[in-house]
mmCIF file of C-alpha atoms in Angstrom:
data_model
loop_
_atom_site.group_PDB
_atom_site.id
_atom_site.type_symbol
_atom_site.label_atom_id
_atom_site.label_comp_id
_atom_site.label_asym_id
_atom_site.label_seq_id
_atom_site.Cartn_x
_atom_site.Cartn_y
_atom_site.Cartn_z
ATOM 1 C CA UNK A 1 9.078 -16.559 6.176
ATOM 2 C CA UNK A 2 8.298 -14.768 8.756
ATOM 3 C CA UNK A 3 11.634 -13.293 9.308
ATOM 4 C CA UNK A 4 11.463 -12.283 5.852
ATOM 5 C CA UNK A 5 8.272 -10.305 6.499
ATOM 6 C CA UNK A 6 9.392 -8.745 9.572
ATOM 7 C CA UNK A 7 12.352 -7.638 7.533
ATOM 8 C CA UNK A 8 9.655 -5.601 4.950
ATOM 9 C CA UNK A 9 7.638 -4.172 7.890
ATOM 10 C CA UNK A 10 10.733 -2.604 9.831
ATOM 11 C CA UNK A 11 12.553 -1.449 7.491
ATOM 12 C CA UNK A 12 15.134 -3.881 7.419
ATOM 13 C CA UNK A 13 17.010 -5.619 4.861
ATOM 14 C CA UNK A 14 19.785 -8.677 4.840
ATOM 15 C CA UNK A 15 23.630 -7.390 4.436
ATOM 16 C CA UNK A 16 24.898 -7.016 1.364
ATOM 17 C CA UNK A 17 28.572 -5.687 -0.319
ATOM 18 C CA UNK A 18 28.545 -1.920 -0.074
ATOM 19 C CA UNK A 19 26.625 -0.112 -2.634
ATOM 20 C CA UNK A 20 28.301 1.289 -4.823
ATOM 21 C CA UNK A 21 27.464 4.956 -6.001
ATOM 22 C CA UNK A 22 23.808 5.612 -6.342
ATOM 23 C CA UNK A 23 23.190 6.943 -9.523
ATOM 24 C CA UNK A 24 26.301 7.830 -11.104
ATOM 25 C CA UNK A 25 25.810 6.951 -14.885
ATOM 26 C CA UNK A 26 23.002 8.033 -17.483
ATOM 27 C CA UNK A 27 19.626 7.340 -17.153
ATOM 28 C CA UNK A 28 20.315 3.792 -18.956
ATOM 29 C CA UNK A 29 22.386 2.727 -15.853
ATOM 30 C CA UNK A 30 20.238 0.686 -13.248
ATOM 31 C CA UNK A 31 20.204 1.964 -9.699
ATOM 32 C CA UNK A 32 21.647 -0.486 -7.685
ATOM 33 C CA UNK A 33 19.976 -1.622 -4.254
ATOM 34 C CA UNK A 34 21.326 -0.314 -1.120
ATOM 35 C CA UNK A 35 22.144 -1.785 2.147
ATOM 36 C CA UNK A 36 20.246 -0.620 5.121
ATOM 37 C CA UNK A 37 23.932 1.002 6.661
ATOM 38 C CA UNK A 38 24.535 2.431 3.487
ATOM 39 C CA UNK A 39 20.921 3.823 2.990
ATOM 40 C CA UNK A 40 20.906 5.398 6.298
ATOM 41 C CA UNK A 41 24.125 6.790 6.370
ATOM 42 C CA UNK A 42 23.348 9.109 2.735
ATOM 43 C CA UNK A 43 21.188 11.920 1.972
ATOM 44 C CA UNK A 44 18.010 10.560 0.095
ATOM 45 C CA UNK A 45 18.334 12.887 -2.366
ATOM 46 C CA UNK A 46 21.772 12.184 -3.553
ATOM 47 C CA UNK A 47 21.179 9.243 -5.818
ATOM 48 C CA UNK A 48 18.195 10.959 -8.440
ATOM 49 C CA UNK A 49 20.669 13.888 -8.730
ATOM 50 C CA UNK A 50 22.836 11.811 -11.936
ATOM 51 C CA UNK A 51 19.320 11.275 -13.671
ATOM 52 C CA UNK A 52 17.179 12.720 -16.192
ATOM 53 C CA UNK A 53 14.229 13.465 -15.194
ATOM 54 C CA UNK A 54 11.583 11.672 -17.983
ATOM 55 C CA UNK A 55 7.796 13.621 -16.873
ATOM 56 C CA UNK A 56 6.061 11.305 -19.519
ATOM 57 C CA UNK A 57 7.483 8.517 -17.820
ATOM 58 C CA UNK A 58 6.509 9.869 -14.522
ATOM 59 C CA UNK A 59 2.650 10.612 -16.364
ATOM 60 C CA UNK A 60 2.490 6.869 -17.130
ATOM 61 C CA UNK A 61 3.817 5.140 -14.345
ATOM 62 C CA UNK A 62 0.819 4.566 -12.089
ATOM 63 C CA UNK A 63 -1.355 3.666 -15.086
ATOM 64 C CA UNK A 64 0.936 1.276 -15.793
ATOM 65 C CA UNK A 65 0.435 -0.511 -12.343
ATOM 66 C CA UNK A 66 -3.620 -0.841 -13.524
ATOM 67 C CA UNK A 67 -2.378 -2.592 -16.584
ATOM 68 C CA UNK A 68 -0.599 -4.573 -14.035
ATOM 69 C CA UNK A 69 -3.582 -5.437 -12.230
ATOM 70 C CA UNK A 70 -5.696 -6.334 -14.731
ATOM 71 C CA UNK A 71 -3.287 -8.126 -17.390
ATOM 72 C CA UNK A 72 -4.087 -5.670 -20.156
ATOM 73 C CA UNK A 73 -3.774 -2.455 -21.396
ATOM 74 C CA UNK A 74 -6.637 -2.207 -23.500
ATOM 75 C CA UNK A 75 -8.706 1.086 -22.431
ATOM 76 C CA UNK A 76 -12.469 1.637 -23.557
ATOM 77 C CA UNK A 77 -14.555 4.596 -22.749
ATOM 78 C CA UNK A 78 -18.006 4.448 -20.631
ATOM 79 C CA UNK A 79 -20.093 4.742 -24.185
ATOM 80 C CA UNK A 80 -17.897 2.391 -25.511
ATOM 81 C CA UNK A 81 -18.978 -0.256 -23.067
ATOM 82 C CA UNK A 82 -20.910 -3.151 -24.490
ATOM 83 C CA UNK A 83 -24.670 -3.368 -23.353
ATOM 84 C CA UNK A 84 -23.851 -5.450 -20.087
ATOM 85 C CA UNK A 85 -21.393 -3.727 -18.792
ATOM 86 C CA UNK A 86 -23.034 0.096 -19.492
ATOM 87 C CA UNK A 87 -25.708 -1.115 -17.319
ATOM 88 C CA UNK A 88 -23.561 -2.467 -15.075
ATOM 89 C CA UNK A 89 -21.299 0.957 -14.581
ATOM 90 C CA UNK A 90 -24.297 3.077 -14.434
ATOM 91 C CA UNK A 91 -25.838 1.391 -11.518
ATOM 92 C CA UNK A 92 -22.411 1.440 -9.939
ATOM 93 C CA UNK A 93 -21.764 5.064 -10.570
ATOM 94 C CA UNK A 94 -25.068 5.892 -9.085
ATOM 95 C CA UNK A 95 -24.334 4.595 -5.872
ATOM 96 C CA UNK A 96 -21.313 6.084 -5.443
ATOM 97 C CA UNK A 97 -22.001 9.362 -6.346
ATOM 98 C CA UNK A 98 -25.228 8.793 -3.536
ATOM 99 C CA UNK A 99 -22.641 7.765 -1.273
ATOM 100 C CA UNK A 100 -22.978 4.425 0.205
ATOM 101 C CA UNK A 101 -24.259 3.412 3.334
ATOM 102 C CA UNK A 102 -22.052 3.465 6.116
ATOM 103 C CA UNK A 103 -22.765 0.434 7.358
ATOM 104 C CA UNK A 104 -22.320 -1.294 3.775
ATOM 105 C CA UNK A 105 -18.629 0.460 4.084
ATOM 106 C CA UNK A 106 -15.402 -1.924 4.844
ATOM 107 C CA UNK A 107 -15.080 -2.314 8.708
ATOM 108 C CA UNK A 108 -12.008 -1.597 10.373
ATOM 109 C CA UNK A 109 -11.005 -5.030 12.265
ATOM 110 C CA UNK A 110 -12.153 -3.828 15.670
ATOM 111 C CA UNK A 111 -8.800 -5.485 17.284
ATOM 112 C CA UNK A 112 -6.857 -2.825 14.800
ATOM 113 C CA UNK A 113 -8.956 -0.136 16.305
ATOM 114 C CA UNK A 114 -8.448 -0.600 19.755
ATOM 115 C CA UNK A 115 -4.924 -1.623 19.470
ATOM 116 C CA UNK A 116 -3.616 1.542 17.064
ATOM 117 C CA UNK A 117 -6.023 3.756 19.965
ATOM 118 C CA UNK A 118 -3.642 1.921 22.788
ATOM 119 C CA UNK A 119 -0.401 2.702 20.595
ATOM 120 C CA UNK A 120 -1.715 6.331 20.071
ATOM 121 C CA UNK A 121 -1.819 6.915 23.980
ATOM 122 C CA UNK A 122 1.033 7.599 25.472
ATOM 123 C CA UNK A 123 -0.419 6.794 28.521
ATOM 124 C CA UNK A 124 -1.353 3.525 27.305
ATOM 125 C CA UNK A 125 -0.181 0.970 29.172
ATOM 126 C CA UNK A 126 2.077 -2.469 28.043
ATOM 127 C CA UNK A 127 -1.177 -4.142 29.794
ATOM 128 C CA UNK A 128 -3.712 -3.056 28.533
ATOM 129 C CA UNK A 129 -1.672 -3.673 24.911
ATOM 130 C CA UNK A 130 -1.345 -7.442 25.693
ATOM 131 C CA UNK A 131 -4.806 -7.997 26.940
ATOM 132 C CA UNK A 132 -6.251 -6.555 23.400
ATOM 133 C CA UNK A 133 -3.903 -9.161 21.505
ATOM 134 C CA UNK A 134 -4.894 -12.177 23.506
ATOM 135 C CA UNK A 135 -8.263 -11.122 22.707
ATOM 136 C CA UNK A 136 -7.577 -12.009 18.638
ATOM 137 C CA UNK A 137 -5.916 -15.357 18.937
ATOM 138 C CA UNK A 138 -4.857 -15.511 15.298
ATOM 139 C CA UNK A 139 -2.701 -12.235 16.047
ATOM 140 C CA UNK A 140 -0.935 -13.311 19.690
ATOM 141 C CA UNK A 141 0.066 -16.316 17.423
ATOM 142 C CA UNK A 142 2.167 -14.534 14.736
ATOM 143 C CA UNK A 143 3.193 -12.040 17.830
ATOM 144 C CA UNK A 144 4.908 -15.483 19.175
ATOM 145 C CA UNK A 145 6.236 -16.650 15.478
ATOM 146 C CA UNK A 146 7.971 -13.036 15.258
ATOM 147 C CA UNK A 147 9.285 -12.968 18.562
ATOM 148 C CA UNK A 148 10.501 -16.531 18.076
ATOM 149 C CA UNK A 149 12.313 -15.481 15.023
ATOM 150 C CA UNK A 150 15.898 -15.205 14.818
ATOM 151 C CA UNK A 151 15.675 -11.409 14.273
ATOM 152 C CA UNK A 152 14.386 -11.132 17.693
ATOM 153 C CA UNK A 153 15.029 -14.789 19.814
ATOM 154 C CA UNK A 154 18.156 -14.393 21.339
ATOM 155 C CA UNK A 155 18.118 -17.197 23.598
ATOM 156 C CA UNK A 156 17.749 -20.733 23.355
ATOM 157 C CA UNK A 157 14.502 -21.316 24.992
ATOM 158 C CA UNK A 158 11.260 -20.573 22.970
ATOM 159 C CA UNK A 159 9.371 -17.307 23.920
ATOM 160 C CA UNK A 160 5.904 -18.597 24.954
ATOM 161 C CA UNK A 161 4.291 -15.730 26.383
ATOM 162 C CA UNK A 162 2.491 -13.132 24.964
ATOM 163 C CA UNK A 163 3.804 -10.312 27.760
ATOM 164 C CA UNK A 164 7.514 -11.483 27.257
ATOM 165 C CA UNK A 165 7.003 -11.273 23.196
ATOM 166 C CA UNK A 166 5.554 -8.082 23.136
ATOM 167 C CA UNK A 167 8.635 -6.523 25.860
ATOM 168 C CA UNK A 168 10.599 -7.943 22.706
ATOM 169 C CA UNK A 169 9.568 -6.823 19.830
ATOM 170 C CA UNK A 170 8.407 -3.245 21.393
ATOM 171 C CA UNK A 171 5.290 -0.849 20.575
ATOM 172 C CA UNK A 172 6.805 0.252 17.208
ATOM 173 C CA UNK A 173 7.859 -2.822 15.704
ATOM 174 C CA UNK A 174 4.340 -3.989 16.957
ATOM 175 C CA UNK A 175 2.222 -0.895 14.979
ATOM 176 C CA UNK A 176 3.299 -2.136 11.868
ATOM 177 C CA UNK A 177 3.266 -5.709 12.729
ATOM 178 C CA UNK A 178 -0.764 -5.826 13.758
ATOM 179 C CA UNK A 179 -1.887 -3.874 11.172
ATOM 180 C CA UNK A 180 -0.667 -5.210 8.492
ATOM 181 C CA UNK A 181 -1.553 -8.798 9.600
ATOM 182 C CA UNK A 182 -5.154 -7.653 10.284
ATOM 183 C CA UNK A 183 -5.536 -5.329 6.979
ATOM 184 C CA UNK A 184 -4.247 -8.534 5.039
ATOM 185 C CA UNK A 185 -7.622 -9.967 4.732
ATOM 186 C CA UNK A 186 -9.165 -6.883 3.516
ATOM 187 C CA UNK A 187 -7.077 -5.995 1.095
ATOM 188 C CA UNK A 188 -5.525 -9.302 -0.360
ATOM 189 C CA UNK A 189 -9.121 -10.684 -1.505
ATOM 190 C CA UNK A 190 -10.226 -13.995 -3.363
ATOM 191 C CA UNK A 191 -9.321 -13.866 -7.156
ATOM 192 C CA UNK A 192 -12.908 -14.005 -8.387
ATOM 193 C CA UNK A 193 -11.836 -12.364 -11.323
ATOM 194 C CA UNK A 194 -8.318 -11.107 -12.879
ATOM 195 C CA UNK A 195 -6.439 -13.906 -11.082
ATOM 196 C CA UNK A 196 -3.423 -11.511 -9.613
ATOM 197 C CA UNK A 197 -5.897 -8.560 -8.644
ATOM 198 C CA UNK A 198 -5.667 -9.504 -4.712
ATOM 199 C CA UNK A 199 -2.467 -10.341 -4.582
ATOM 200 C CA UNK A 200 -0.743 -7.410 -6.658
ATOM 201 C CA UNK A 201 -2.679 -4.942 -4.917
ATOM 202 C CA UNK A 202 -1.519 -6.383 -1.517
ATOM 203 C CA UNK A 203 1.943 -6.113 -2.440
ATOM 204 C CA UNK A 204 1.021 -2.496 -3.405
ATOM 205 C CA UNK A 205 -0.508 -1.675 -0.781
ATOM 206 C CA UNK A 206 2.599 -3.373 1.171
ATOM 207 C CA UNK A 207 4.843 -1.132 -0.551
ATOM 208 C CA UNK A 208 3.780 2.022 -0.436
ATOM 209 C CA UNK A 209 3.247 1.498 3.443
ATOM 210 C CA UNK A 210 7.064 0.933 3.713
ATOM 211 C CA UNK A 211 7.744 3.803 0.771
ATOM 212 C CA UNK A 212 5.669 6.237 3.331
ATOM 213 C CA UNK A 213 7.449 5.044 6.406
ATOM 214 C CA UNK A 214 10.776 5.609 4.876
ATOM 215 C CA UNK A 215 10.400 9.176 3.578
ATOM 216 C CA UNK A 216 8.512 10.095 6.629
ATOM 217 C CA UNK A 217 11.717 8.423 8.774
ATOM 218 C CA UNK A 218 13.866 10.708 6.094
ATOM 219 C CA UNK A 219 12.411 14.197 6.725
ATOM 220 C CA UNK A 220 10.168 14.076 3.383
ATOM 221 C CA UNK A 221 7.635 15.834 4.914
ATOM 222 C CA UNK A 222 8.805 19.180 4.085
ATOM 223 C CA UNK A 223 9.167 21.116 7.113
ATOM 224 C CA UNK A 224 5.759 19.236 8.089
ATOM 225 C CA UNK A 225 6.302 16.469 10.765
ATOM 226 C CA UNK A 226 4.969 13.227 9.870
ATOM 227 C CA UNK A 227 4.544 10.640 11.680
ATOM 228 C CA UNK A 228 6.227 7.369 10.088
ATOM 229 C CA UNK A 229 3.369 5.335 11.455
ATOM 230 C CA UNK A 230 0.850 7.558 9.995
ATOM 231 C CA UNK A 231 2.503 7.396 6.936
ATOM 232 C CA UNK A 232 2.587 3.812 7.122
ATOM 233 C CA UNK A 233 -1.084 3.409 7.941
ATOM 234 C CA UNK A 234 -1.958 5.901 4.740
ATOM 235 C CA UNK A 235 0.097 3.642 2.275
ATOM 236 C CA UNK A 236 -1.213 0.215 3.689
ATOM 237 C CA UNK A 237 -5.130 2.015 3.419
ATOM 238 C CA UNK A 238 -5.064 4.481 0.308
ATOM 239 C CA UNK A 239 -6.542 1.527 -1.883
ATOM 240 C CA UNK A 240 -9.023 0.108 0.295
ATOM 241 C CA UNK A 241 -11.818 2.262 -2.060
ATOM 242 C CA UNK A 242 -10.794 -0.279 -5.355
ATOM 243 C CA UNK A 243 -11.288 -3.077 -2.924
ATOM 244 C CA UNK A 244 -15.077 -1.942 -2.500
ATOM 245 C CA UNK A 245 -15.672 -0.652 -6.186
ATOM 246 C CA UNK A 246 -14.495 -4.466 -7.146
ATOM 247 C CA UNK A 247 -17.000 -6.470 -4.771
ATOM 248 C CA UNK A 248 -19.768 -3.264 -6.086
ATOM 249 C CA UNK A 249 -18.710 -4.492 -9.417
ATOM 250 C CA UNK A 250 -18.542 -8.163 -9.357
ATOM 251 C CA UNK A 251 -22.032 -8.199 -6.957
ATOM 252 C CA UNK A 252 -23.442 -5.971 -9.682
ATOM 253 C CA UNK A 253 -22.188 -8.116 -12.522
ATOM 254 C CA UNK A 254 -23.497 -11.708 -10.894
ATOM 255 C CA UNK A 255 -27.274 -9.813 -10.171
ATOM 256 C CA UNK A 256 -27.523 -8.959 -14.104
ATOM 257 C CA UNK A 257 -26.826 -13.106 -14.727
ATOM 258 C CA UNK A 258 -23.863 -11.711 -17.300
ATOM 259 C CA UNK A 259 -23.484 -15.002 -19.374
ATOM 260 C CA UNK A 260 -19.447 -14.232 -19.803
ATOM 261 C CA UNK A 261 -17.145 -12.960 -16.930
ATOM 262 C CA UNK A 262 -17.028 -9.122 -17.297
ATOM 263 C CA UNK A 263 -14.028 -7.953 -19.002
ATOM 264 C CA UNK A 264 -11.834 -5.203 -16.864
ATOM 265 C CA UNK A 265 -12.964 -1.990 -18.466
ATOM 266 C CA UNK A 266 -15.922 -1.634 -15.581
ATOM 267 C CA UNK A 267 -13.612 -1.977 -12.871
ATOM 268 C CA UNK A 268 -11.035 0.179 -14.198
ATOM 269 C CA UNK A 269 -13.249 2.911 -15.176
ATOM 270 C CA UNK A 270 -14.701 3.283 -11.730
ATOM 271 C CA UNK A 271 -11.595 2.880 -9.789
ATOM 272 C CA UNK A 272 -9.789 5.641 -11.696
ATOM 273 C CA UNK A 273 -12.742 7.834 -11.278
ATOM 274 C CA UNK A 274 -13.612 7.025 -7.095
ATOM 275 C CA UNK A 275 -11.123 4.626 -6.100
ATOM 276 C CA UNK A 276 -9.413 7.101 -3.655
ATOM 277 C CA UNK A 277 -12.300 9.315 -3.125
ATOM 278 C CA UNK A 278 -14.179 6.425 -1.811
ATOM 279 C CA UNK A 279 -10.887 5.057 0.239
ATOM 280 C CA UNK A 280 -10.121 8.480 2.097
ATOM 281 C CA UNK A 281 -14.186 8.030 3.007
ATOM 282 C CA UNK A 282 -14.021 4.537 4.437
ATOM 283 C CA UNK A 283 -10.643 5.717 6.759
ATOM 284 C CA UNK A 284 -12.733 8.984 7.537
ATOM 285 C CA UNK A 285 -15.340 6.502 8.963
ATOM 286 C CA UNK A 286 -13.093 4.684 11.018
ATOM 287 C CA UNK A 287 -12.243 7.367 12.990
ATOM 288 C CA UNK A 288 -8.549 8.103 12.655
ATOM 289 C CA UNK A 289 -8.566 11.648 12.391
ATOM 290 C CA UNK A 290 -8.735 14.088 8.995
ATOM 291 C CA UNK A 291 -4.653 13.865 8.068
ATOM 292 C CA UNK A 292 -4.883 10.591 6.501
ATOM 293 C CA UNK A 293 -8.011 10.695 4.792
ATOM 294 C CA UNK A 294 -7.063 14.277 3.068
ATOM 295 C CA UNK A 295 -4.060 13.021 2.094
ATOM 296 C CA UNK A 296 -5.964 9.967 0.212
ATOM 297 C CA UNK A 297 -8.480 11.986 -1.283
ATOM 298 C CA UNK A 298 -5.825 14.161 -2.403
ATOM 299 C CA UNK A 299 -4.547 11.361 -5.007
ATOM 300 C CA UNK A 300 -7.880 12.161 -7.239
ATOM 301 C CA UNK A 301 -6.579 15.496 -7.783
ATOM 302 C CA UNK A 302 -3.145 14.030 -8.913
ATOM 303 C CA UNK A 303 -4.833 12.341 -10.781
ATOM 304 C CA UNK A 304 -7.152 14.699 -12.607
ATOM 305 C CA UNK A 305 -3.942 16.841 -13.616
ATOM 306 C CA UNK A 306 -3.475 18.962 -10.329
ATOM 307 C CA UNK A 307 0.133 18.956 -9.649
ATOM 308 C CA UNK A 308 1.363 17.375 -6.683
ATOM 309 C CA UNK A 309 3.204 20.651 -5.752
ATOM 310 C CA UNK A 310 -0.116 22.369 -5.199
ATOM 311 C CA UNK A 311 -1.233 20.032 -2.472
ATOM 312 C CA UNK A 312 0.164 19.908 1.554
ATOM 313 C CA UNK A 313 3.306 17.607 2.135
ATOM 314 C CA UNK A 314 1.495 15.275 3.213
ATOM 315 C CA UNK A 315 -0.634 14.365 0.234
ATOM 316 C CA UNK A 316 3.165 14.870 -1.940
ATOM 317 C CA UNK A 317 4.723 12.282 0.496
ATOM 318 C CA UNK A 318 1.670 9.454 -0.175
ATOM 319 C CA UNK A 319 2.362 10.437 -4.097
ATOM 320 C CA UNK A 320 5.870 10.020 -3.724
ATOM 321 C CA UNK A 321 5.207 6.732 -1.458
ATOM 322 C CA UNK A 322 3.130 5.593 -4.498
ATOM 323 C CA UNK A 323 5.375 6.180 -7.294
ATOM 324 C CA UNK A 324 7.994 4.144 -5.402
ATOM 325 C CA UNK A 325 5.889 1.158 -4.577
ATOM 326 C CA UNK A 326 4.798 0.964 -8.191
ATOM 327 C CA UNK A 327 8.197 1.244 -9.608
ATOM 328 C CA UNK A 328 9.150 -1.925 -7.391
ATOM 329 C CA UNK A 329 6.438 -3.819 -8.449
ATOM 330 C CA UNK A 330 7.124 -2.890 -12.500
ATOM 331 C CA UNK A 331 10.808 -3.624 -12.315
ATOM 332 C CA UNK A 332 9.640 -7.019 -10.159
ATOM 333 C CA UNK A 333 7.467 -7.975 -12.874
ATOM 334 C CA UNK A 334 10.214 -7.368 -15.474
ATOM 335 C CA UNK A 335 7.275 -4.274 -16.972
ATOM 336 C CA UNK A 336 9.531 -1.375 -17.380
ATOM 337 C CA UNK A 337 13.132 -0.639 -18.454
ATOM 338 C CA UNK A 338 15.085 0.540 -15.482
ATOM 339 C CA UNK A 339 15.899 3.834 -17.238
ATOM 340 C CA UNK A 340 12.184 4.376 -18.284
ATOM 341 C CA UNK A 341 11.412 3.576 -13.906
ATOM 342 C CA UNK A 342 14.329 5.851 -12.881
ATOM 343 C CA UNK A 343 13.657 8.797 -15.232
ATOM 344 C CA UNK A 344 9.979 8.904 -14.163
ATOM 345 C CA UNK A 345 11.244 8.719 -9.886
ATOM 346 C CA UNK A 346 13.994 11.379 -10.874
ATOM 347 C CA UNK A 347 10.702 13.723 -11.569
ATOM 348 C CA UNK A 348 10.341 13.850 -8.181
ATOM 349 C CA UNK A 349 13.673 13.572 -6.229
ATOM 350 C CA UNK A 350 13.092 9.929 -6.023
ATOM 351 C CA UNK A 351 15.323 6.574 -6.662
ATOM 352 C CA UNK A 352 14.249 3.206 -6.140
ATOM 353 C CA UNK A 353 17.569 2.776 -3.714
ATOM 354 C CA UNK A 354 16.039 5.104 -1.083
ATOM 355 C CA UNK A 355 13.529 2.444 -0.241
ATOM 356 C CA UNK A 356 15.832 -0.874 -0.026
ATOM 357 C CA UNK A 357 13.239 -2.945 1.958
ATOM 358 C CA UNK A 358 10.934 -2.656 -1.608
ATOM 359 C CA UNK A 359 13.587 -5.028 -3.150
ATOM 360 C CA UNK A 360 12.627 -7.417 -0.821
ATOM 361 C CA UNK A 361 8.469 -7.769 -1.890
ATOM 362 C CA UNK A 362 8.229 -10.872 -2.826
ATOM 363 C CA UNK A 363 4.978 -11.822 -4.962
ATOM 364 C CA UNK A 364 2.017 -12.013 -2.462
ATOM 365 C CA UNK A 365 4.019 -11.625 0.661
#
């Protein structure tokens, strides 16, 4: 398991046979997954070239994922809203158009902060590193598990030292690894209602971390250097915002002694309307600088209509990072045909074999 899960957050993926052509066929013809040598070794753009571009497809596909989330596509208008649930949404709605409370905002685990701070130093030193990880002893234990995996034991004797597993696995294998244990929690919440809310948005969340990563690794940035880690960070975070909307909503919902569980119209509603406004203000308010949070806010735009085209790389790549994760997910879920998924990618350059560690998300991972 865990090998499996430090396959997603580097990057890497098992060998396969050599992939054969990208895209090479009509739209109908399904994109098959590429090995990690095989990925590396071609031009992303290559494989979309072969593909028509469907921008109706490309207009539905992250709706689609909210379908996902809540296990129906039925859509209802604010007035439309049954007594209940109008009250509900306009309390709601006037606290996030106030703006909420910073201190009622989702905390950064303070471990994360100190650690990505450390990682961000380049005069940080490997001591100071370990010392903040035996501080969370939850994290130095899956910091042993990895470096006691075969991808990185080499030896027959266990690793059982924090400062010999962290000279293994290195500082960059390490970024992604403590984050996205310690974001896990805050993202991946209890199914209090819409049983695979949590987990699906997890595994989005997951992807288009790994999505980000990859086309910052691949240059996507459009003459703009980009971090991978950044990217990485911005994909794992840009839905943080629909995690507080839902515990606004459900907290809202229990108050009003609601008789029935609410249906998903509420939540929808509000998370289409301030779902990434609100995220890009929770990561401005922990402190990690104005790229990321820009480029989060700039998905309400995208939203709204703007083109992506109109906004810096930046904000395109976390788009792009987006589409890719949520094309995973809808082929996963056997949602989409592959030439609907591929036609709405090829809008943007994209193919689902540029990113072979997505094929790898398991449900909930």
């Amino acid at each position: 398991m865990w090998k499996r899960l430090l396959d997603w957050l580097l990057g890497r993926r098992p060998a396969a046979p050599a992939r054969p052509a990208p895209v090479a066929r009509p739209a109908a013809a399904r994109p098959a997954p590429a090995p990690a040598a095989a990925a590396a070794a071609e031009p992303p753009a290559a494989g979309p070239a072969f593909v028509e571009a469907n921008p109706e497809a490309e207009r539905r596909l992250l709706p689609a994922f909210d379908t996902l989330l809540f296990g129906s596509d039925e859509r209802l208008p604010a007035e439309a809203l049954n007594p209940v649930e109008r009250q509900v949404y306009a309390q709601v709605e006037a606290q996030l158009k106030a703006g909420l409370a910073p201190d009622s905002l989702p905390k950064l685990p303070m471990t994360v902060g100190l650690l990505l701070r450390e990682l961000q130093d380049p005069l940080g030193s490997q001591r100071r590193i370990e010392d903040l990880v035996r501080r969370d002893p939850a994290l130095a234990g899956d910091v042993l598990r990895i470096a006691n995996s075969p991808a990185y034991r080499t030896g027959e004797q266990p690793i059982s030292s924090i400062e010999s597993a962290l000279r293994l696995i290195g500082q960059e294998a390490l970024k992604s690894i403590v984050t996205a244990v310690l974001m896990r929690p805050m993202i991946q919440i209890r199914p209090i209602y819409f049983l695979m809310f949590g987990s699906l948005l997890w595994d989005q969340a997951m992807g288009s971390a790994l999505a980000a990563r990859r086309l910052a690794q691949a240059g996507a940035g459009e003459g703009e250097a980009i971090d991978p880690f950044v990217a990485y960070f911005a994909g794992l975070t840009h839905s943080v915002g629909r995690i507080a909307i839902f515990h606004l909503v459900a907290d809202t919902f229990a108050a009003c002694g609601a008789p029935l569980p609410p249906r998903p119209h509420v939540f929808r509603l509000l998370m289409e309307q301030y779902g990434s406004i609100l995220s890009a203000t929770i990561v401005r308010h922990w402190g990690v600088g104005m790229q990321v949070p820009v480029a989060i806010h700039d998905q309400s735009r995208i939203a709204k209509g703007e083109s992506p085209a109109a906004l810096m790389p930046f904000s395109r790549l976390l788009y792009r990072a987006r589409l890719l994760a949520v094309a995973s997910l809808l082929r996963r879920e056997a949602q989409w045909e592959e030439e609907h998924l591929a036609g709405a990618l090829a809008v943007h350059g994209l193919a689902l074999w540029q990113c072979p560690e997505l094929t790898g998300l398991a449900r909930g991972s």
